[in-house]
Amino acid sequence: MSVSRMSVRSLSIGAVAMAAASVVVLTGCSSSSSSSTDAGASAAASAEQVVSVIAVTDPVARSTDDMSPVSEESGKLMTGAFMTVANSGAEDVTLTGGTSPMAGKIEIHEVVDGKMQPLAGGLVIPAGGSVKLKMGGYHVMLMDLAGPLASGTEVPVTLEFSNGEKVDIIAPSREIAMDDEQYGPDSM
């Protein structure tokens, strides 16, 4: 009987040693898995928790008509969207572009000496300030429209900013005079 107690005791000590080794190995694996999982979760949480500092007011899109420009590349209509963009943050934020189900492409444009052109690098919205996007100046260019844009149509747009913020707006379209802007290859 003392032999079998010795065997059981040896087995018990061996089992405890194996269990301890398993815990160390599993804890080691768990730690690195947990760290990379935690790091991934933190990165995802950071991306989702962009602090909102941008406010958009009075958005409107110009309805299309006989004066509306047509893209030389695609042959599709394009028009502008106008609004005021305010930045309540402590750092400048740049309006870099956007998307809309009604436009194949969105660019940020400016008008210089009556000629419309893409704004290289986007439009800086100063910290604690605002910028008015209007005819004859800065505007969001809705390009490659899916079709004509009748007055009264609501145009959904998602504006994208350098701080990772995306702002969804609805710009009701209305008839707006063309001013003296020139659109097309001679203006670029």
PDB file of C-alpha atoms in Angstrom:
ATOM      1  CA  MET A   1       0.000   0.000   0.000  1.00  0.00           C
ATOM      2  CA  SER A   2       2.837   2.360   0.601  1.00  0.00           C
ATOM      3  CA  VAL A   3       3.984   1.777  -3.008  1.00  0.00           C
ATOM      4  CA  SER A   4       0.630   2.764  -4.412  1.00  0.00           C
ATOM      5  CA  ARG A   5       0.500   5.829  -2.149  1.00  0.00           C
ATOM      6  CA  MET A   6       3.941   6.762  -3.450  1.00  0.00           C
ATOM      7  CA  SER A   7       2.764   6.367  -7.041  1.00  0.00           C
ATOM      8  CA  VAL A   8      -0.350   8.432  -6.373  1.00  0.00           C
ATOM      9  CA  ARG A   9       1.756  11.042  -4.585  1.00  0.00           C
ATOM     10  CA  SER A  10       4.243  11.136  -7.519  1.00  0.00           C
ATOM     11  CA  LEU A  11       1.377  11.379  -9.964  1.00  0.00           C
ATOM     12  CA  SER A  12      -0.194  14.146  -7.901  1.00  0.00           C
ATOM     13  CA  ILE A  13       3.055  16.114  -7.750  1.00  0.00           C
ATOM     14  CA  GLY A  14       3.574  15.537 -11.495  1.00  0.00           C
ATOM     15  CA  ALA A  15      -0.002  16.616 -12.241  1.00  0.00           C
ATOM     16  CA  VAL A  16       0.401  19.756 -10.130  1.00  0.00           C
ATOM     17  CA  ALA A  17       3.682  20.558 -11.888  1.00  0.00           C
ATOM     18  CA  MET A  18       2.013  20.023 -15.313  1.00  0.00           C
ATOM     19  CA  ALA A  19      -0.952  22.156 -14.324  1.00  0.00           C
ATOM     20  CA  ALA A  20       1.349  24.938 -13.106  1.00  0.00           C
ATOM     21  CA  ALA A  21       3.342  24.777 -16.339  1.00  0.00           C
ATOM     22  CA  SER A  22       0.119  24.887 -18.344  1.00  0.00           C
ATOM     23  CA  VAL A  23      -1.075  27.927 -16.424  1.00  0.00           C
ATOM     24  CA  VAL A  24       2.240  29.702 -17.081  1.00  0.00           C
ATOM     25  CA  VAL A  25       2.118  28.825 -20.786  1.00  0.00           C
ATOM     26  CA  LEU A  26      -1.554  29.741 -21.116  1.00  0.00           C
ATOM     27  CA  THR A  27      -1.072  32.938 -19.159  1.00  0.00           C
ATOM     28  CA  GLY A  28       1.823  33.853 -21.426  1.00  0.00           C
ATOM     29  CA  CYS A  29      -0.317  33.198 -24.491  1.00  0.00           C
ATOM     30  CA  SER A  30      -3.293  34.896 -22.958  1.00  0.00           C
ATOM     31  CA  SER A  31      -1.259  37.975 -22.101  1.00  0.00           C
ATOM     32  CA  SER A  32       0.041  38.508 -25.604  1.00  0.00           C
ATOM     33  CA  SER A  33      -3.326  37.680 -27.145  1.00  0.00           C
ATOM     34  CA  SER A  34      -5.008  39.966 -24.674  1.00  0.00           C
ATOM     35  CA  SER A  35      -2.485  42.748 -25.370  1.00  0.00           C
ATOM     36  CA  SER A  36      -2.945  42.567 -29.120  1.00  0.00           C
ATOM     37  CA  THR A  37      -6.699  42.233 -28.674  1.00  0.00           C
ATOM     38  CA  ASP A  38      -6.690  45.168 -26.252  1.00  0.00           C
ATOM     39  CA  ALA A  39      -4.518  47.194 -28.632  1.00  0.00           C
ATOM     40  CA  GLY A  40      -6.852  46.385 -31.532  1.00  0.00           C
ATOM     41  CA  ALA A  41      -9.895  47.237 -29.450  1.00  0.00           C
ATOM     42  CA  SER A  42      -8.270  50.491 -28.309  1.00  0.00           C
ATOM     43  CA  ALA A  43      -7.446  51.458 -31.899  1.00  0.00           C
ATOM     44  CA  ALA A  44     -10.994  50.663 -33.000  1.00  0.00           C
ATOM     45  CA  ALA A  45     -12.426  52.600 -30.059  1.00  0.00           C
ATOM     46  CA  SER A  46     -10.188  55.585 -30.860  1.00  0.00           C
ATOM     47  CA  ALA A  47     -11.288  55.547 -34.487  1.00  0.00           C
ATOM     48  CA  GLU A  48     -14.939  55.430 -33.449  1.00  0.00           C
ATOM     49  CA  GLN A  49     -14.615  58.076 -30.729  1.00  0.00           C
ATOM     50  CA  VAL A  50     -13.617  61.060 -32.863  1.00  0.00           C
ATOM     51  CA  VAL A  51     -14.500  64.132 -30.850  1.00  0.00           C
ATOM     52  CA  SER A  52     -16.992  66.180 -32.821  1.00  0.00           C
ATOM     53  CA  VAL A  53     -15.775  69.752 -33.254  1.00  0.00           C
ATOM     54  CA  ILE A  54     -17.401  70.484 -36.637  1.00  0.00           C
ATOM     55  CA  ALA A  55     -20.857  71.998 -37.104  1.00  0.00           C
ATOM     56  CA  VAL A  56     -22.445  72.651 -40.499  1.00  0.00           C
ATOM     57  CA  THR A  57     -25.270  75.167 -40.881  1.00  0.00           C
ATOM     58  CA  ASP A  58     -27.455  76.325 -43.746  1.00  0.00           C
ATOM     59  CA  PRO A  59     -26.455  73.730 -46.352  1.00  0.00           C
ATOM     60  CA  VAL A  60     -27.923  74.184 -49.829  1.00  0.00           C
ATOM     61  CA  ALA A  61     -27.137  72.737 -53.262  1.00  0.00           C
ATOM     62  CA  ARG A  62     -27.634  74.535 -56.555  1.00  0.00           C
ATOM     63  CA  SER A  63     -30.260  72.779 -58.681  1.00  0.00           C
ATOM     64  CA  THR A  64     -29.125  72.017 -62.226  1.00  0.00           C
ATOM     65  CA  ASP A  65     -30.348  73.896 -65.289  1.00  0.00           C
ATOM     66  CA  ASP A  66     -29.171  74.945 -68.753  1.00  0.00           C
ATOM     67  CA  MET A  67     -26.281  76.889 -67.193  1.00  0.00           C
ATOM     68  CA  SER A  68     -25.004  73.945 -65.147  1.00  0.00           C
ATOM     69  CA  PRO A  69     -21.512  72.800 -66.031  1.00  0.00           C
ATOM     70  CA  VAL A  70     -20.902  69.368 -67.542  1.00  0.00           C
ATOM     71  CA  SER A  71     -17.752  67.347 -66.867  1.00  0.00           C
ATOM     72  CA  GLU A  72     -15.528  67.111 -69.936  1.00  0.00           C
ATOM     73  CA  GLU A  73     -14.339  63.692 -68.732  1.00  0.00           C
ATOM     74  CA  SER A  74     -17.673  62.017 -67.966  1.00  0.00           C
ATOM     75  CA  GLY A  75     -20.200  64.185 -69.780  1.00  0.00           C
ATOM     76  CA  LYS A  76     -22.232  64.305 -66.541  1.00  0.00           C
ATOM     77  CA  LEU A  77     -23.630  67.351 -64.789  1.00  0.00           C
ATOM     78  CA  MET A  78     -21.956  68.943 -61.794  1.00  0.00           C
ATOM     79  CA  THR A  79     -23.064  71.537 -59.289  1.00  0.00           C
ATOM     80  CA  GLY A  80     -22.016  73.203 -56.052  1.00  0.00           C
ATOM     81  CA  ALA A  81     -23.127  72.887 -52.451  1.00  0.00           C
ATOM     82  CA  PHE A  82     -22.803  75.815 -50.073  1.00  0.00           C
ATOM     83  CA  MET A  83     -22.915  76.113 -46.277  1.00  0.00           C
ATOM     84  CA  THR A  84     -21.121  77.473 -43.247  1.00  0.00           C
ATOM     85  CA  VAL A  85     -18.648  75.131 -41.538  1.00  0.00           C
ATOM     86  CA  ALA A  86     -17.646  75.941 -37.947  1.00  0.00           C
ATOM     87  CA  ASN A  87     -14.818  74.411 -35.913  1.00  0.00           C
ATOM     88  CA  SER A  88     -15.227  74.613 -32.115  1.00  0.00           C
ATOM     89  CA  GLY A  89     -11.930  72.774 -31.528  1.00  0.00           C
ATOM     90  CA  ALA A  90      -8.571  74.100 -30.383  1.00  0.00           C
ATOM     91  CA  GLU A  91      -6.816  73.035 -33.606  1.00  0.00           C
ATOM     92  CA  ASP A  92      -7.404  73.771 -37.278  1.00  0.00           C
ATOM     93  CA  VAL A  93      -9.312  71.046 -39.166  1.00  0.00           C
ATOM     94  CA  THR A  94      -9.303  70.617 -42.943  1.00  0.00           C
ATOM     95  CA  LEU A  95     -12.365  69.766 -45.037  1.00  0.00           C
ATOM     96  CA  THR A  96     -10.825  67.192 -47.367  1.00  0.00           C
ATOM     97  CA  GLY A  97     -13.755  65.837 -49.403  1.00  0.00           C
ATOM     98  CA  GLY A  98     -16.871  63.798 -49.082  1.00  0.00           C
ATOM     99  CA  THR A  99     -19.316  61.360 -50.609  1.00  0.00           C
ATOM    100  CA  SER A 100     -22.902  61.436 -51.815  1.00  0.00           C
ATOM    101  CA  PRO A 101     -25.114  58.790 -53.395  1.00  0.00           C
ATOM    102  CA  MET A 102     -26.138  61.494 -55.898  1.00  0.00           C
ATOM    103  CA  ALA A 103     -22.591  62.334 -57.055  1.00  0.00           C
ATOM    104  CA  GLY A 104     -19.864  60.086 -58.403  1.00  0.00           C
ATOM    105  CA  LYS A 105     -17.186  62.339 -56.946  1.00  0.00           C
ATOM    106  CA  ILE A 106     -16.896  65.256 -54.530  1.00  0.00           C
ATOM    107  CA  GLU A 107     -14.103  67.809 -54.487  1.00  0.00           C
ATOM    108  CA  ILE A 108     -13.508  70.968 -52.489  1.00  0.00           C
ATOM    109  CA  HIS A 109     -13.187  73.937 -54.855  1.00  0.00           C
ATOM    110  CA  GLU A 110     -12.458  77.630 -54.822  1.00  0.00           C
ATOM    111  CA  VAL A 111     -13.067  80.395 -57.345  1.00  0.00           C
ATOM    112  CA  VAL A 112     -10.109  82.640 -58.107  1.00  0.00           C
ATOM    113  CA  ASP A 113     -10.507  85.540 -60.553  1.00  0.00           C
ATOM    114  CA  GLY A 114     -13.816  84.042 -61.684  1.00  0.00           C
ATOM    115  CA  LYS A 115     -12.292  80.638 -62.434  1.00  0.00           C
ATOM    116  CA  MET A 116     -13.252  77.543 -60.500  1.00  0.00           C
ATOM    117  CA  GLN A 117     -10.482  75.155 -59.442  1.00  0.00           C
ATOM    118  CA  PRO A 118      -9.911  72.291 -56.987  1.00  0.00           C
ATOM    119  CA  LEU A 119      -8.512  73.508 -53.673  1.00  0.00           C
ATOM    120  CA  ALA A 120      -5.203  71.690 -53.231  1.00  0.00           C
ATOM    121  CA  GLY A 121      -5.049  70.067 -49.789  1.00  0.00           C
ATOM    122  CA  GLY A 122      -8.634  70.904 -48.865  1.00  0.00           C
ATOM    123  CA  LEU A 123     -10.176  73.833 -47.008  1.00  0.00           C
ATOM    124  CA  VAL A 124      -8.800  74.745 -43.571  1.00  0.00           C
ATOM    125  CA  ILE A 125     -11.466  75.517 -40.988  1.00  0.00           C
ATOM    126  CA  PRO A 126      -9.605  77.552 -38.335  1.00  0.00           C
ATOM    127  CA  ALA A 127      -9.697  76.587 -34.668  1.00  0.00           C
ATOM    128  CA  GLY A 128     -12.567  78.394 -32.996  1.00  0.00           C
ATOM    129  CA  GLY A 129     -13.667  79.844 -36.324  1.00  0.00           C
ATOM    130  CA  SER A 130     -15.849  79.220 -39.336  1.00  0.00           C
ATOM    131  CA  VAL A 131     -15.754  79.430 -43.119  1.00  0.00           C
ATOM    132  CA  LYS A 132     -18.704  80.311 -45.343  1.00  0.00           C
ATOM    133  CA  LEU A 133     -18.860  78.279 -48.558  1.00  0.00           C
ATOM    134  CA  LYS A 134     -20.734  80.325 -51.182  1.00  0.00           C
ATOM    135  CA  MET A 135     -21.152  81.015 -54.893  1.00  0.00           C
ATOM    136  CA  GLY A 136     -18.063  82.712 -56.258  1.00  0.00           C
ATOM    137  CA  GLY A 137     -15.861  81.352 -53.450  1.00  0.00           C
ATOM    138  CA  TYR A 138     -15.227  78.101 -51.618  1.00  0.00           C
ATOM    139  CA  HIS A 139     -17.730  75.327 -52.285  1.00  0.00           C
ATOM    140  CA  VAL A 140     -18.266  71.582 -52.243  1.00  0.00           C
ATOM    141  CA  MET A 141     -18.328  70.457 -55.890  1.00  0.00           C
ATOM    142  CA  LEU A 142     -20.759  67.608 -56.563  1.00  0.00           C
ATOM    143  CA  MET A 143     -19.394  65.995 -59.714  1.00  0.00           C
ATOM    144  CA  ASP A 144     -20.633  63.279 -62.048  1.00  0.00           C
ATOM    145  CA  LEU A 145     -24.239  63.661 -60.890  1.00  0.00           C
ATOM    146  CA  ALA A 146     -26.468  60.636 -61.385  1.00  0.00           C
ATOM    147  CA  GLY A 147     -28.942  62.925 -63.214  1.00  0.00           C
ATOM    148  CA  PRO A 148     -30.430  66.412 -63.205  1.00  0.00           C
ATOM    149  CA  LEU A 149     -30.981  67.913 -59.779  1.00  0.00           C
ATOM    150  CA  ALA A 150     -34.441  69.489 -59.558  1.00  0.00           C
ATOM    151  CA  SER A 151     -35.159  72.337 -57.182  1.00  0.00           C
ATOM    152  CA  GLY A 152     -36.469  70.950 -53.885  1.00  0.00           C
ATOM    153  CA  THR A 153     -34.472  67.698 -54.075  1.00  0.00           C
ATOM    154  CA  GLU A 154     -32.747  66.786 -50.808  1.00  0.00           C
ATOM    155  CA  VAL A 155     -29.086  65.956 -51.416  1.00  0.00           C
ATOM    156  CA  PRO A 156     -27.432  63.751 -48.767  1.00  0.00           C
ATOM    157  CA  VAL A 157     -23.720  64.475 -48.377  1.00  0.00           C
ATOM    158  CA  THR A 158     -21.112  63.113 -45.980  1.00  0.00           C
ATOM    159  CA  LEU A 159     -18.318  65.641 -45.463  1.00  0.00           C
ATOM    160  CA  GLU A 160     -14.883  64.282 -44.485  1.00  0.00           C
ATOM    161  CA  PHE A 161     -12.365  66.117 -42.322  1.00  0.00           C
ATOM    162  CA  SER A 162      -8.655  65.725 -41.525  1.00  0.00           C
ATOM    163  CA  ASN A 163      -9.377  64.857 -37.871  1.00  0.00           C
ATOM    164  CA  GLY A 164     -11.307  61.744 -38.973  1.00  0.00           C
ATOM    165  CA  GLU A 165     -14.677  63.336 -38.411  1.00  0.00           C
ATOM    166  CA  LYS A 166     -17.466  62.677 -40.923  1.00  0.00           C
ATOM    167  CA  VAL A 167     -20.481  64.946 -40.892  1.00  0.00           C
ATOM    168  CA  ASP A 168     -23.729  63.939 -42.599  1.00  0.00           C
ATOM    169  CA  ILE A 169     -25.805  66.779 -44.005  1.00  0.00           C
ATOM    170  CA  ILE A 170     -28.885  67.141 -46.174  1.00  0.00           C
ATOM    171  CA  ALA A 171     -28.543  70.017 -48.635  1.00  0.00           C
ATOM    172  CA  PRO A 172     -31.904  70.967 -50.117  1.00  0.00           C
ATOM    173  CA  SER A 173     -31.450  72.036 -53.733  1.00  0.00           C
ATOM    174  CA  ARG A 174     -32.784  75.306 -55.008  1.00  0.00           C
ATOM    175  CA  GLU A 175     -32.420  77.645 -57.954  1.00  0.00           C
ATOM    176  CA  ILE A 176     -29.336  79.829 -57.485  1.00  0.00           C
ATOM    177  CA  ALA A 177     -27.968  82.234 -60.129  1.00  0.00           C
ATOM    178  CA  MET A 178     -24.624  81.232 -61.628  1.00  0.00           C
ATOM    179  CA  ASP A 179     -22.665  84.437 -60.827  1.00  0.00           C
ATOM    180  CA  ASP A 180     -19.604  84.961 -62.982  1.00  0.00           C
ATOM    181  CA  GLU A 181     -17.934  81.614 -62.388  1.00  0.00           C
ATOM    182  CA  GLN A 182     -16.404  79.736 -65.298  1.00  0.00           C
ATOM    183  CA  TYR A 183     -16.449  75.954 -65.336  1.00  0.00           C
ATOM    184  CA  GLY A 184     -14.646  73.604 -67.692  1.00  0.00           C
ATOM    185  CA  PRO A 185     -11.161  73.066 -69.118  1.00  0.00           C
ATOM    186  CA  ASP A 186     -10.484  76.782 -69.734  1.00  0.00           C
ATOM    187  CA  SER A 187     -10.974  77.532 -66.037  1.00  0.00           C
ATOM    188  CA  MET A 188      -8.624  74.963 -64.571  1.00  0.00           C
TER     189      MET A 188
END
